[in-house]
mmCIF file of C-alpha atoms and ligand atoms in Angstrom:
data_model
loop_
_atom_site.group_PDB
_atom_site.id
_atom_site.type_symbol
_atom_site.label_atom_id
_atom_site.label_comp_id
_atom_site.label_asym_id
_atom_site.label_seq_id
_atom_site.Cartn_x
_atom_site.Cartn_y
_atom_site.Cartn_z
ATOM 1 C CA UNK A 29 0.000 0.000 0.000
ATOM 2 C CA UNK A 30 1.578 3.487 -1.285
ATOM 3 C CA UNK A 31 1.474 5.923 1.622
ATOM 4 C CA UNK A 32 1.786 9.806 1.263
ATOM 5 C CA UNK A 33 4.024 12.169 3.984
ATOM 6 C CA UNK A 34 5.952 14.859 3.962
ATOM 7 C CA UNK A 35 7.631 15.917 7.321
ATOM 8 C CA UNK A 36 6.424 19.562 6.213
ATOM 9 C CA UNK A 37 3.068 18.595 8.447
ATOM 10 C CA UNK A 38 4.922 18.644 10.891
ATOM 11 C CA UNK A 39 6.392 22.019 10.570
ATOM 12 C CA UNK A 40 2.697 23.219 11.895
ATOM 13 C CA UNK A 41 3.102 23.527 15.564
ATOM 14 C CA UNK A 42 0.651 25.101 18.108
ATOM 15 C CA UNK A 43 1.105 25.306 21.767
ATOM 16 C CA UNK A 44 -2.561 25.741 22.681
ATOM 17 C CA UNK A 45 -6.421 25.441 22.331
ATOM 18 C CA UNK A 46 -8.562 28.363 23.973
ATOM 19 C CA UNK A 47 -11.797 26.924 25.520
ATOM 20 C CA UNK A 48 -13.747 30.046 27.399
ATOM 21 C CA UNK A 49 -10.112 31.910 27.685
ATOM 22 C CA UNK A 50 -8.788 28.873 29.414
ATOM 23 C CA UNK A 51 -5.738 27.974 27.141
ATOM 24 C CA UNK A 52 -5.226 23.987 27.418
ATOM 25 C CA UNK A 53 -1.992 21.978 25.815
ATOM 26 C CA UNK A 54 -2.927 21.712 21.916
ATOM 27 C CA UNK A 55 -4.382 17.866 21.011
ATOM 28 C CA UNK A 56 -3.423 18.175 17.161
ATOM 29 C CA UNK A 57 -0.158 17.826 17.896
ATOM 30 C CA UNK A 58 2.530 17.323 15.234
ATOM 31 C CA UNK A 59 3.363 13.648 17.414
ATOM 32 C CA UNK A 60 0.506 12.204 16.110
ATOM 33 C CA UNK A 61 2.051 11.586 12.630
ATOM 34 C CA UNK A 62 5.297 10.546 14.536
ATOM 35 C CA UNK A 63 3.250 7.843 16.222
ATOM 36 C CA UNK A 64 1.910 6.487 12.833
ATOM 37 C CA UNK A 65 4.733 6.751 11.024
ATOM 38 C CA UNK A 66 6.859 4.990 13.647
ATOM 39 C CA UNK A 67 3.923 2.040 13.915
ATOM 40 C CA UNK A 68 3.729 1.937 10.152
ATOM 41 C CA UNK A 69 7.664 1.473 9.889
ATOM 42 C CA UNK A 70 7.367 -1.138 12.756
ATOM 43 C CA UNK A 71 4.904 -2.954 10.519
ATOM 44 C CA UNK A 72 6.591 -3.307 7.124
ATOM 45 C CA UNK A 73 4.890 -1.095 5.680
ATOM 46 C CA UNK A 74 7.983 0.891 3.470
ATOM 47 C CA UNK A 75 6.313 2.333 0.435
ATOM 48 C CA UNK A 76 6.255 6.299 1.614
ATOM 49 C CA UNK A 77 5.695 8.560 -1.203
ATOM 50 C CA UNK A 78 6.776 12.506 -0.927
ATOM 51 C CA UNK A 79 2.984 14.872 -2.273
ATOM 52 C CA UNK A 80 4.072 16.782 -5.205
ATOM 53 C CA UNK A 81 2.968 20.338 -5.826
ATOM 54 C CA UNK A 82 -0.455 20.492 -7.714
ATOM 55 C CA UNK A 83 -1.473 23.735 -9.771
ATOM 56 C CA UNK A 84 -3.334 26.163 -6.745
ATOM 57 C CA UNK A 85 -6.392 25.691 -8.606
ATOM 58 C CA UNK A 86 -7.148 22.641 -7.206
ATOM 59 C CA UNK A 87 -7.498 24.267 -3.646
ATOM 60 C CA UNK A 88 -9.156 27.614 -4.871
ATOM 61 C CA UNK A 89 -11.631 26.122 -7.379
ATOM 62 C CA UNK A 90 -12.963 24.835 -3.645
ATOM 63 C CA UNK A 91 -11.958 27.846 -1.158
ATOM 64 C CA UNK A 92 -12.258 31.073 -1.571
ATOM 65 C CA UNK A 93 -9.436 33.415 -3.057
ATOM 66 C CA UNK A 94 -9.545 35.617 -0.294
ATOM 67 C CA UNK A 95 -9.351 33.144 2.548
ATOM 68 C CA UNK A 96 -6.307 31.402 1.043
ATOM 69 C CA UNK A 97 -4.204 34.874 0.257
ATOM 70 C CA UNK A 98 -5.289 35.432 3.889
ATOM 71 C CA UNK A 99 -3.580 32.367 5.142
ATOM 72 C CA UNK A 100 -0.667 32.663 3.342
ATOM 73 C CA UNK A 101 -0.205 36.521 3.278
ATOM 74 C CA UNK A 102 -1.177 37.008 7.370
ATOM 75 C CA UNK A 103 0.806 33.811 8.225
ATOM 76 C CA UNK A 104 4.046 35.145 6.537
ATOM 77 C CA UNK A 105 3.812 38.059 9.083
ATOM 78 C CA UNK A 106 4.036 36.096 12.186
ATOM 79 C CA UNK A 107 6.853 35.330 14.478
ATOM 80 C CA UNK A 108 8.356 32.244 15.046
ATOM 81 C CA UNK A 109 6.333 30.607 18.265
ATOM 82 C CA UNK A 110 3.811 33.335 17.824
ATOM 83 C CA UNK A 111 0.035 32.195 17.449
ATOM 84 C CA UNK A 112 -2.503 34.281 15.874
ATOM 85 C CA UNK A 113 -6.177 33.848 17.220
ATOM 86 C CA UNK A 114 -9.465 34.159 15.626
ATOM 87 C CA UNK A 115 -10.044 36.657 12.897
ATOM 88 C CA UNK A 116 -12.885 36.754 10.272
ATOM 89 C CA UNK A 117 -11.654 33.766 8.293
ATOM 90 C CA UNK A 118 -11.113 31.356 11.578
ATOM 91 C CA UNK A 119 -14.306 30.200 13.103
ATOM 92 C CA UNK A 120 -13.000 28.954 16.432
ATOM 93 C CA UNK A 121 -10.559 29.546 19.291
ATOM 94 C CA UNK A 122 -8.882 26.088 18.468
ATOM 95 C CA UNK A 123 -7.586 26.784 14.727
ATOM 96 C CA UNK A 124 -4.757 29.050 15.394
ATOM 97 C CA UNK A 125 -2.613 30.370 12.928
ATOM 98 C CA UNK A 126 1.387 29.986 13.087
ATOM 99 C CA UNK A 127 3.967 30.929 11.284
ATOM 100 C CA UNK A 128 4.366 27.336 9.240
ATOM 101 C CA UNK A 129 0.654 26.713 9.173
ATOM 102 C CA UNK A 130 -0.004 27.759 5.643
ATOM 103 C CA UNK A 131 3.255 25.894 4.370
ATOM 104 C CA UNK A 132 2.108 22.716 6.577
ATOM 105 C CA UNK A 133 -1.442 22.765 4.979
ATOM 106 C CA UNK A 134 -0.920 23.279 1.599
ATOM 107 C CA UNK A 135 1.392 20.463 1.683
ATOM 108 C CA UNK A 136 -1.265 17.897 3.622
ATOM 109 C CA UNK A 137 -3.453 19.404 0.203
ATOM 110 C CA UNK A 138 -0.727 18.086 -1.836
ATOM 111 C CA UNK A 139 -0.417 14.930 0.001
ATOM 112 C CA UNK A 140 -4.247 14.001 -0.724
ATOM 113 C CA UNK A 141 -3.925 15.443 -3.841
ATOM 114 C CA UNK A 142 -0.678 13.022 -5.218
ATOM 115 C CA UNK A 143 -2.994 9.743 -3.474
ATOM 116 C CA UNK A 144 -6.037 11.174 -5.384
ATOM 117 C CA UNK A 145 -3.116 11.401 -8.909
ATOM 118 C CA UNK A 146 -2.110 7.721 -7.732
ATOM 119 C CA UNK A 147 -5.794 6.343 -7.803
ATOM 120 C CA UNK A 148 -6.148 7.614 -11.022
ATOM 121 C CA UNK A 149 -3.450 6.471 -12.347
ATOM 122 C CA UNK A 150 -4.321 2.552 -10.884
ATOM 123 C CA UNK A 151 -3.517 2.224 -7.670
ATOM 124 C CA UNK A 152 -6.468 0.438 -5.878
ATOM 125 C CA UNK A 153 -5.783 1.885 -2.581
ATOM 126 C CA UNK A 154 -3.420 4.525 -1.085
ATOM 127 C CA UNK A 155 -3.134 6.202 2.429
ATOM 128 C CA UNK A 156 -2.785 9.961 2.285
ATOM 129 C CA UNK A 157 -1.345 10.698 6.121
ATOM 130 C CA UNK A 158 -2.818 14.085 6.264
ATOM 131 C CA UNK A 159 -2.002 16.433 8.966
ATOM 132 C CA UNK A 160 -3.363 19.379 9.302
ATOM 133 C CA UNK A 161 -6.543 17.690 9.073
ATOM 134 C CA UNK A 162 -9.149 18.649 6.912
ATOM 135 C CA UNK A 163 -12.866 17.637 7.127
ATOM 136 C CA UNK A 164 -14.153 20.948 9.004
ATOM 137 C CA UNK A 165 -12.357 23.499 6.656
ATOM 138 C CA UNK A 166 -15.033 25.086 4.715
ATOM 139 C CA UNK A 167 -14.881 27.661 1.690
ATOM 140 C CA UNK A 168 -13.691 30.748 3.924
ATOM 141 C CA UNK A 169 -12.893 29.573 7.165
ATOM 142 C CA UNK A 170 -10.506 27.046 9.130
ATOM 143 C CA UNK A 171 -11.614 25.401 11.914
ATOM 144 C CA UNK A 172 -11.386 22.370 14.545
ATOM 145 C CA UNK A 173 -7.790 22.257 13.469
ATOM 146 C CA UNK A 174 -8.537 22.175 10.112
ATOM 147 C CA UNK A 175 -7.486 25.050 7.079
ATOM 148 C CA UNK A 176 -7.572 23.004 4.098
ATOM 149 C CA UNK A 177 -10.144 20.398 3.183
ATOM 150 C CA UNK A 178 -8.373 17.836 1.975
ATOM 151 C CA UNK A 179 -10.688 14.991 1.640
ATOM 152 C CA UNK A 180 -12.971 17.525 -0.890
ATOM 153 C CA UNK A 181 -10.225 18.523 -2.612
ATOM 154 C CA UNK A 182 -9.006 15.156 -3.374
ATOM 155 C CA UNK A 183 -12.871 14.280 -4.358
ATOM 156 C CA UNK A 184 -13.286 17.340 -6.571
ATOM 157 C CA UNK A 185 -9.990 16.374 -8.672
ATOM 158 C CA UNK A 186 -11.800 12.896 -8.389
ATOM 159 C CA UNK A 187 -14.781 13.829 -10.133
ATOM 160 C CA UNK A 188 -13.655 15.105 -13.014
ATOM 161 C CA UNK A 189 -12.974 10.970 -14.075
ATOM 162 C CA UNK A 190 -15.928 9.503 -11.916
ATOM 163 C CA UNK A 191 -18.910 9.736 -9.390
ATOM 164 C CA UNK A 192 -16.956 9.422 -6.098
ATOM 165 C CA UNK A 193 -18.586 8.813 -2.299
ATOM 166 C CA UNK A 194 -16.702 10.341 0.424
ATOM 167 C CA UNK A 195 -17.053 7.466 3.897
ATOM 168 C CA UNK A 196 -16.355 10.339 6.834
ATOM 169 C CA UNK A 197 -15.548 7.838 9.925
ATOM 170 C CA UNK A 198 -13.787 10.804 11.920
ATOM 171 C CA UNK A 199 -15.596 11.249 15.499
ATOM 172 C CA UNK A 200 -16.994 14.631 14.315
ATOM 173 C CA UNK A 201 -19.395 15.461 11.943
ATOM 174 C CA UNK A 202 -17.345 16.928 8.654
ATOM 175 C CA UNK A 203 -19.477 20.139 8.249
ATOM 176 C CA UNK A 204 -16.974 21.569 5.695
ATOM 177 C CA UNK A 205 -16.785 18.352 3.563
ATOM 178 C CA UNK A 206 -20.207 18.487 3.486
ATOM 179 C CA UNK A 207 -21.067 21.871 2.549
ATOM 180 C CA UNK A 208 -18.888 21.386 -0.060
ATOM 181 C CA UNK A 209 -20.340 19.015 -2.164
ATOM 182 C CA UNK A 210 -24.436 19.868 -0.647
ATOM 183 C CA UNK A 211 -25.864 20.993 -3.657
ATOM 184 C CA UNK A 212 -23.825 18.294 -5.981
ATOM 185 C CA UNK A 213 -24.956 15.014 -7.378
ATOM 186 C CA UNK A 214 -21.502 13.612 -8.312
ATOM 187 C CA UNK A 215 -20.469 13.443 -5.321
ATOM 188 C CA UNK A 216 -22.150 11.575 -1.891
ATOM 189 C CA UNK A 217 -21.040 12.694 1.547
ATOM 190 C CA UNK A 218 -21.968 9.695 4.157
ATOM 191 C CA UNK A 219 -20.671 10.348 8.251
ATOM 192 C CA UNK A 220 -20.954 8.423 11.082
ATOM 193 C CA UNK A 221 -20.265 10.937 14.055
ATOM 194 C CA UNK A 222 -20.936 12.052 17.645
ATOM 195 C CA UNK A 223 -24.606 13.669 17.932
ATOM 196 C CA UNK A 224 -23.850 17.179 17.376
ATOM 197 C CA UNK A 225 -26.135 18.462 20.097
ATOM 198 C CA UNK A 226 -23.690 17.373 21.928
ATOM 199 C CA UNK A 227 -20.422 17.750 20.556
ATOM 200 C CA UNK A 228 -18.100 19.796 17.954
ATOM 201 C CA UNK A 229 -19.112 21.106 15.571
ATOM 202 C CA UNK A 230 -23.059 21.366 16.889
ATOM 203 C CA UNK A 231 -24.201 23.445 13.941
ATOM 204 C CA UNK A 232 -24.355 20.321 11.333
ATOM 205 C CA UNK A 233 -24.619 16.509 10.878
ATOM 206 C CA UNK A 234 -28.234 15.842 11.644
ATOM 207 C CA UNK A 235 -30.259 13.741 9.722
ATOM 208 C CA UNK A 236 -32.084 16.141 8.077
ATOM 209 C CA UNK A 237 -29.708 17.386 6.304
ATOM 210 C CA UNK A 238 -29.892 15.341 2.851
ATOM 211 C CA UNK A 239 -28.679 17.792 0.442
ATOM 212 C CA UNK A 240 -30.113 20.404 -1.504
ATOM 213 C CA UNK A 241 -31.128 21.323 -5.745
ATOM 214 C CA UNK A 242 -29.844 18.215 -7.160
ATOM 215 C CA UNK A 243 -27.555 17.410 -4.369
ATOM 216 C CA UNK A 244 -30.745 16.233 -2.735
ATOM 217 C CA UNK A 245 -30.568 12.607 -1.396
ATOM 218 C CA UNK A 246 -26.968 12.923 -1.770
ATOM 219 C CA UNK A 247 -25.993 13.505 1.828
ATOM 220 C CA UNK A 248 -26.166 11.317 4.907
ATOM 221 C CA UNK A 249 -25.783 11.784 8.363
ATOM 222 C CA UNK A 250 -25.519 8.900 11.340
ATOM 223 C CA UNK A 251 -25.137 10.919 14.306
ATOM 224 C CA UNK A 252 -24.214 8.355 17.132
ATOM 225 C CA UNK A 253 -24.902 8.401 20.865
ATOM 226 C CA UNK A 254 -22.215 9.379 23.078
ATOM 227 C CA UNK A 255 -20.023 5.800 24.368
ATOM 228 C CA UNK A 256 -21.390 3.462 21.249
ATOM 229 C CA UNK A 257 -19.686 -0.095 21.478
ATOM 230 C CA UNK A 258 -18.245 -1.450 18.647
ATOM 231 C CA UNK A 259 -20.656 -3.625 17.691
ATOM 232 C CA UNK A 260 -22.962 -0.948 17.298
ATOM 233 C CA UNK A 261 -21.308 0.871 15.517
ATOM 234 C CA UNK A 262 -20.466 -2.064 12.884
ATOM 235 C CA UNK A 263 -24.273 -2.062 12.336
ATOM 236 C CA UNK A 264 -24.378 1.380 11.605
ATOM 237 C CA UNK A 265 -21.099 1.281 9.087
ATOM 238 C CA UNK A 266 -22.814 -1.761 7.406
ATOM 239 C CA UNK A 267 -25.937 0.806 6.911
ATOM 240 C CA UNK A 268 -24.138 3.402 5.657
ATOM 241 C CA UNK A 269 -22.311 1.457 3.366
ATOM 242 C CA UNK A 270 -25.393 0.461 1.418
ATOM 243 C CA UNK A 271 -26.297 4.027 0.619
ATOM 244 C CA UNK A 272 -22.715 3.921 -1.041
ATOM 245 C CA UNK A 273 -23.430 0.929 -2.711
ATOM 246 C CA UNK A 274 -26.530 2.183 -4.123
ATOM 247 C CA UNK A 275 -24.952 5.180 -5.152
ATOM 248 C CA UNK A 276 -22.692 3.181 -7.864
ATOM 249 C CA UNK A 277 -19.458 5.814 -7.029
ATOM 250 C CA UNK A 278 -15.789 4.600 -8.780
ATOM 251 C CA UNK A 279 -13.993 5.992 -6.421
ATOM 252 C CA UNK A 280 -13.953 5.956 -2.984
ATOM 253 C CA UNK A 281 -12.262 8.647 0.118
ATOM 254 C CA UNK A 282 -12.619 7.535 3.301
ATOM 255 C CA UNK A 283 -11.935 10.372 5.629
ATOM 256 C CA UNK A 284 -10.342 8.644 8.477
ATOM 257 C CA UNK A 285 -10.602 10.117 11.898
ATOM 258 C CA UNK A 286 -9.640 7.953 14.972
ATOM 259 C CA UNK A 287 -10.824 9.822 17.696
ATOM 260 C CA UNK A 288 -13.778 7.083 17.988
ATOM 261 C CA UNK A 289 -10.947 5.065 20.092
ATOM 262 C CA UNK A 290 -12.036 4.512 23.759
ATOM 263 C CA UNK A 291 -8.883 6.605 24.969
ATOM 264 C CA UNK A 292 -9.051 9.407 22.651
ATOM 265 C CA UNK A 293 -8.731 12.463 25.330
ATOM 266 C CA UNK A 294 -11.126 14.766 23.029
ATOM 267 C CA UNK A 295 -13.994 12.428 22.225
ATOM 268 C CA UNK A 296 -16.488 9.972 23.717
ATOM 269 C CA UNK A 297 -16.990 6.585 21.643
ATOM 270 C CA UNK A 298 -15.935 2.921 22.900
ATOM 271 C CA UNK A 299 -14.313 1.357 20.236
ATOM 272 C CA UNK A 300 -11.054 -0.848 20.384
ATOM 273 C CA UNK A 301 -8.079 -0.942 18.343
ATOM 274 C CA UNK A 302 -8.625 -4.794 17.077
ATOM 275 C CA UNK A 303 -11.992 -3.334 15.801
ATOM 276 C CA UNK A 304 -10.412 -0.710 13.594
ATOM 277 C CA UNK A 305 -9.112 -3.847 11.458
ATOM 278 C CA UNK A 306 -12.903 -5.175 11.088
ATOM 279 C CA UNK A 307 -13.890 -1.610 10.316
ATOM 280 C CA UNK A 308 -11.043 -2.083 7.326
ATOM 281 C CA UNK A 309 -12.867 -5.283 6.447
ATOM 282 C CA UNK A 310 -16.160 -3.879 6.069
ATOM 283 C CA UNK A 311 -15.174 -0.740 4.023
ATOM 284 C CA UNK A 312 -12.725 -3.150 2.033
ATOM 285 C CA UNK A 313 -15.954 -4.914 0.860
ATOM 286 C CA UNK A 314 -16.195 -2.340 -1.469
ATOM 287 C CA UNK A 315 -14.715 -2.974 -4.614
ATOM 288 C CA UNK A 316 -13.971 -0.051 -6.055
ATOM 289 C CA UNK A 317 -10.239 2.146 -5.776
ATOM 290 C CA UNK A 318 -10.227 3.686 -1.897
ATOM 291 C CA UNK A 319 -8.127 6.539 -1.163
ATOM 292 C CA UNK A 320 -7.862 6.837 2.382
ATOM 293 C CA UNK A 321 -7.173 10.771 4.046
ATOM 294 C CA UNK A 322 -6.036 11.110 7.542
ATOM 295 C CA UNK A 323 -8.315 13.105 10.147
ATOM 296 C CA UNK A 324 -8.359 13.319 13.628
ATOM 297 C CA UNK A 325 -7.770 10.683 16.590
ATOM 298 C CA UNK A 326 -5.884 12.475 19.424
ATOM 299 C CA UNK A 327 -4.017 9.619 21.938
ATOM 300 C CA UNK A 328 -0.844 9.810 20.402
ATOM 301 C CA UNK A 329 0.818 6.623 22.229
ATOM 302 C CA UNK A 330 -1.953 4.680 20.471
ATOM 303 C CA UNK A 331 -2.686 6.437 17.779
ATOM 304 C CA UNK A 332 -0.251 4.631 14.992
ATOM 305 C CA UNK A 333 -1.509 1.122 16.562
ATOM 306 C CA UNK A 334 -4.930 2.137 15.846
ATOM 307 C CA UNK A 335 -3.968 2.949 11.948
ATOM 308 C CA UNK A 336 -1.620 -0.289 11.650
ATOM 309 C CA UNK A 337 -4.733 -2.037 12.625
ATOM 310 C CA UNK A 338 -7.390 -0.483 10.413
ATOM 311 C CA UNK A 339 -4.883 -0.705 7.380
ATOM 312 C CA UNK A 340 -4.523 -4.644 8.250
ATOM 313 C CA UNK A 341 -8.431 -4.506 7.209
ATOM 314 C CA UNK A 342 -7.604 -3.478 3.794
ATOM 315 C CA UNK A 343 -5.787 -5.873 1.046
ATOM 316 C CA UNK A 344 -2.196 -4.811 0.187
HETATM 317 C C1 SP5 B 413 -10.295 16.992 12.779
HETATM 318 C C2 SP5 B 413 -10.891 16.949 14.155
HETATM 319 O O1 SP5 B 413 -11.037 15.869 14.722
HETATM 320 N N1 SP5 B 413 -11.188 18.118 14.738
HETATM 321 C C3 SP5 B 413 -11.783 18.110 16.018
HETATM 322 C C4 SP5 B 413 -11.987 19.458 16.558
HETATM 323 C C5 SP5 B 413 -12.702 19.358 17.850
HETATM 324 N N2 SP5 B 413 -12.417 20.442 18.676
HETATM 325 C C6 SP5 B 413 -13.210 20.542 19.851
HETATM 326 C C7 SP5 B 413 -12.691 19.630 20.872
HETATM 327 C C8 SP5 B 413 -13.246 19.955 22.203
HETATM 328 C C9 SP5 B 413 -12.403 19.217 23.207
HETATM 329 N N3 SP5 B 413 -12.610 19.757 24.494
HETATM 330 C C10 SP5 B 413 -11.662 19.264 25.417
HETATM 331 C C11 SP5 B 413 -11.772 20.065 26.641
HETATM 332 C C12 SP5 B 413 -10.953 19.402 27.671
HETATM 333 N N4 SP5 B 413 -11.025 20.148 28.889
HETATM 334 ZN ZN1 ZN B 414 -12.509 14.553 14.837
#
């Protein structure tokens, strides 16, 4: 299995998260690729792949002009260990800007982009380790760590050769991911995620919310009771998975959060790392090409355990 990383991700560094003022240690912390790089190593798996650079288009046909000259022009102006806090264009007090954060994302862009190039060009599946994450950027604004969205911008270069279905498994609802691709029918947004009365990002991922113009039936929310077993949740993946059946897609992204694991320090779901393989099984039942984009999933001692054993699910 090809897997995509450039040590540029890394180069993105925050020191904190504000919640009500209080400023807490940040939880998308660059050792979370460390983690599943070092578990991926430990496992054989050798085939890392460096992103190449893919014409801007490709990000601003999705976000707006003005937000990306704002991330790279404001971010050029910071100081090294200096974090800039909300402004018009960041929706949150947990999507901070730092001096390497535009360099960091555009290169986890690139990194789905070059898995989304290696699908086309054959590949039946690919990892793209992603980090920044992605799934809650939306056209003009970062947010829950997120400033690019890579998983739609790897589906929009996708659908100019195909109808693709983006699988969002990530413990939040992907509002941005969603939005995205609401009023389009070539392209099918499906999420399991924590109810959203309850938890980030609380304005979207309820069931209602099933697209819109022709992107009407083309969007599907499971939103999942706080401390769901694994079991459970199987049933509800298996569910979900028919409505991408259905939809006939040739492609498939799955946008693959792990911060459904029992000890992730953000979230609230029960499930275990063996499960993570069986949840590789069941997507894997698909047939068609899978590119697979890196989201959240916070405990960083576990974290490249948890993607060792979910890629074990897959075939090669
Ligand atoms: C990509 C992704 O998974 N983004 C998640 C963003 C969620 N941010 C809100 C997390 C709230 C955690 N609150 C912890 C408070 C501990 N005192
Ligand atoms: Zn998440």
């Amino acid at each position: 299995m090809k897997i995509i990383y450039t040590d540029i991700q890394k180069k993105h560094n925050p020191i904190y998260e504000i919640y009500d003022g209080v400023k807490e240690s940040y939880a998308e912390k660059k050792e979370r690729i460390t983690s599943i790089v070092s578990a991926l190593k430990e496992n054989n798996y050798t085939d890392f792949i460096s992103p190449h650079h893919f014409p801007l288009s490709n990000i601003t046909s999705l976000h707006h002009i003005a937000y990306f000259n704002f991330l790279s022009n404001r971010t050029k102006k910071i100081k090294e260990g200096e974090e800039l806090y909300p402004s018009y264009f960041i929706m949150d007090t947990y999507t901070p800007l730092t001096k390497y954060t535009f360099e960091a994302a555009m290169a986890s862009a690139n990194v789905a982009l070059t898995g989304a190039e290696l699908i086309l060009n054959g590949e039946k599946i690919c990892y793209s380790l992603c980090r920044p994450p992605g799934h809650h950027a939306e056209e003009r604004s970062s947010g829950g760590y997120c400033y690019f969205n890579n998983a739609a911008i790897a589906a929009n270069y996708l659908s100019s050769q195909g109808r693709v279905a983006i699988l969002d498994i990530d413990y939040h609802h992907g509002n941005g991911t969603q939005h995205f691709f609401y009023e389009r029918n070539d392209v099918l947004y499906v999420s399991l995620h924590a109810d959203p009365n309850l938890k980030f990002p609380y304005n979207s991922g309820f069931v209602d919310e099933i697209g819109k113009g022709k992107g009407e039936g083309f969007n599907k929310n499971y939103p999942l009771p706080l401390n769901i077993s694994n079991i459970e949740y199987a049933n509800i993946l298996k569910r979900a998975l028919k409505d991408i059946r259905d939809y006939k897609p040739n492609f498939l992204i799955v946008s693959a959060g792990f911060d459904t694991y029992e000890k992730d320090p953000i979230a609230g779901f029960a499930l275990t790392i063996p499960f993570y393989k069986e949840i590789g099984q069941i997507i894997s039942s698909l047939t068609m090409p899978k590119l697979i984009i890196q989201e959240g999933g916070y405990n960083i001692d576990d974290l490249g355990r948890i993607v060792v054993s979910f890629l074990k699910g897959f075939i090669k």
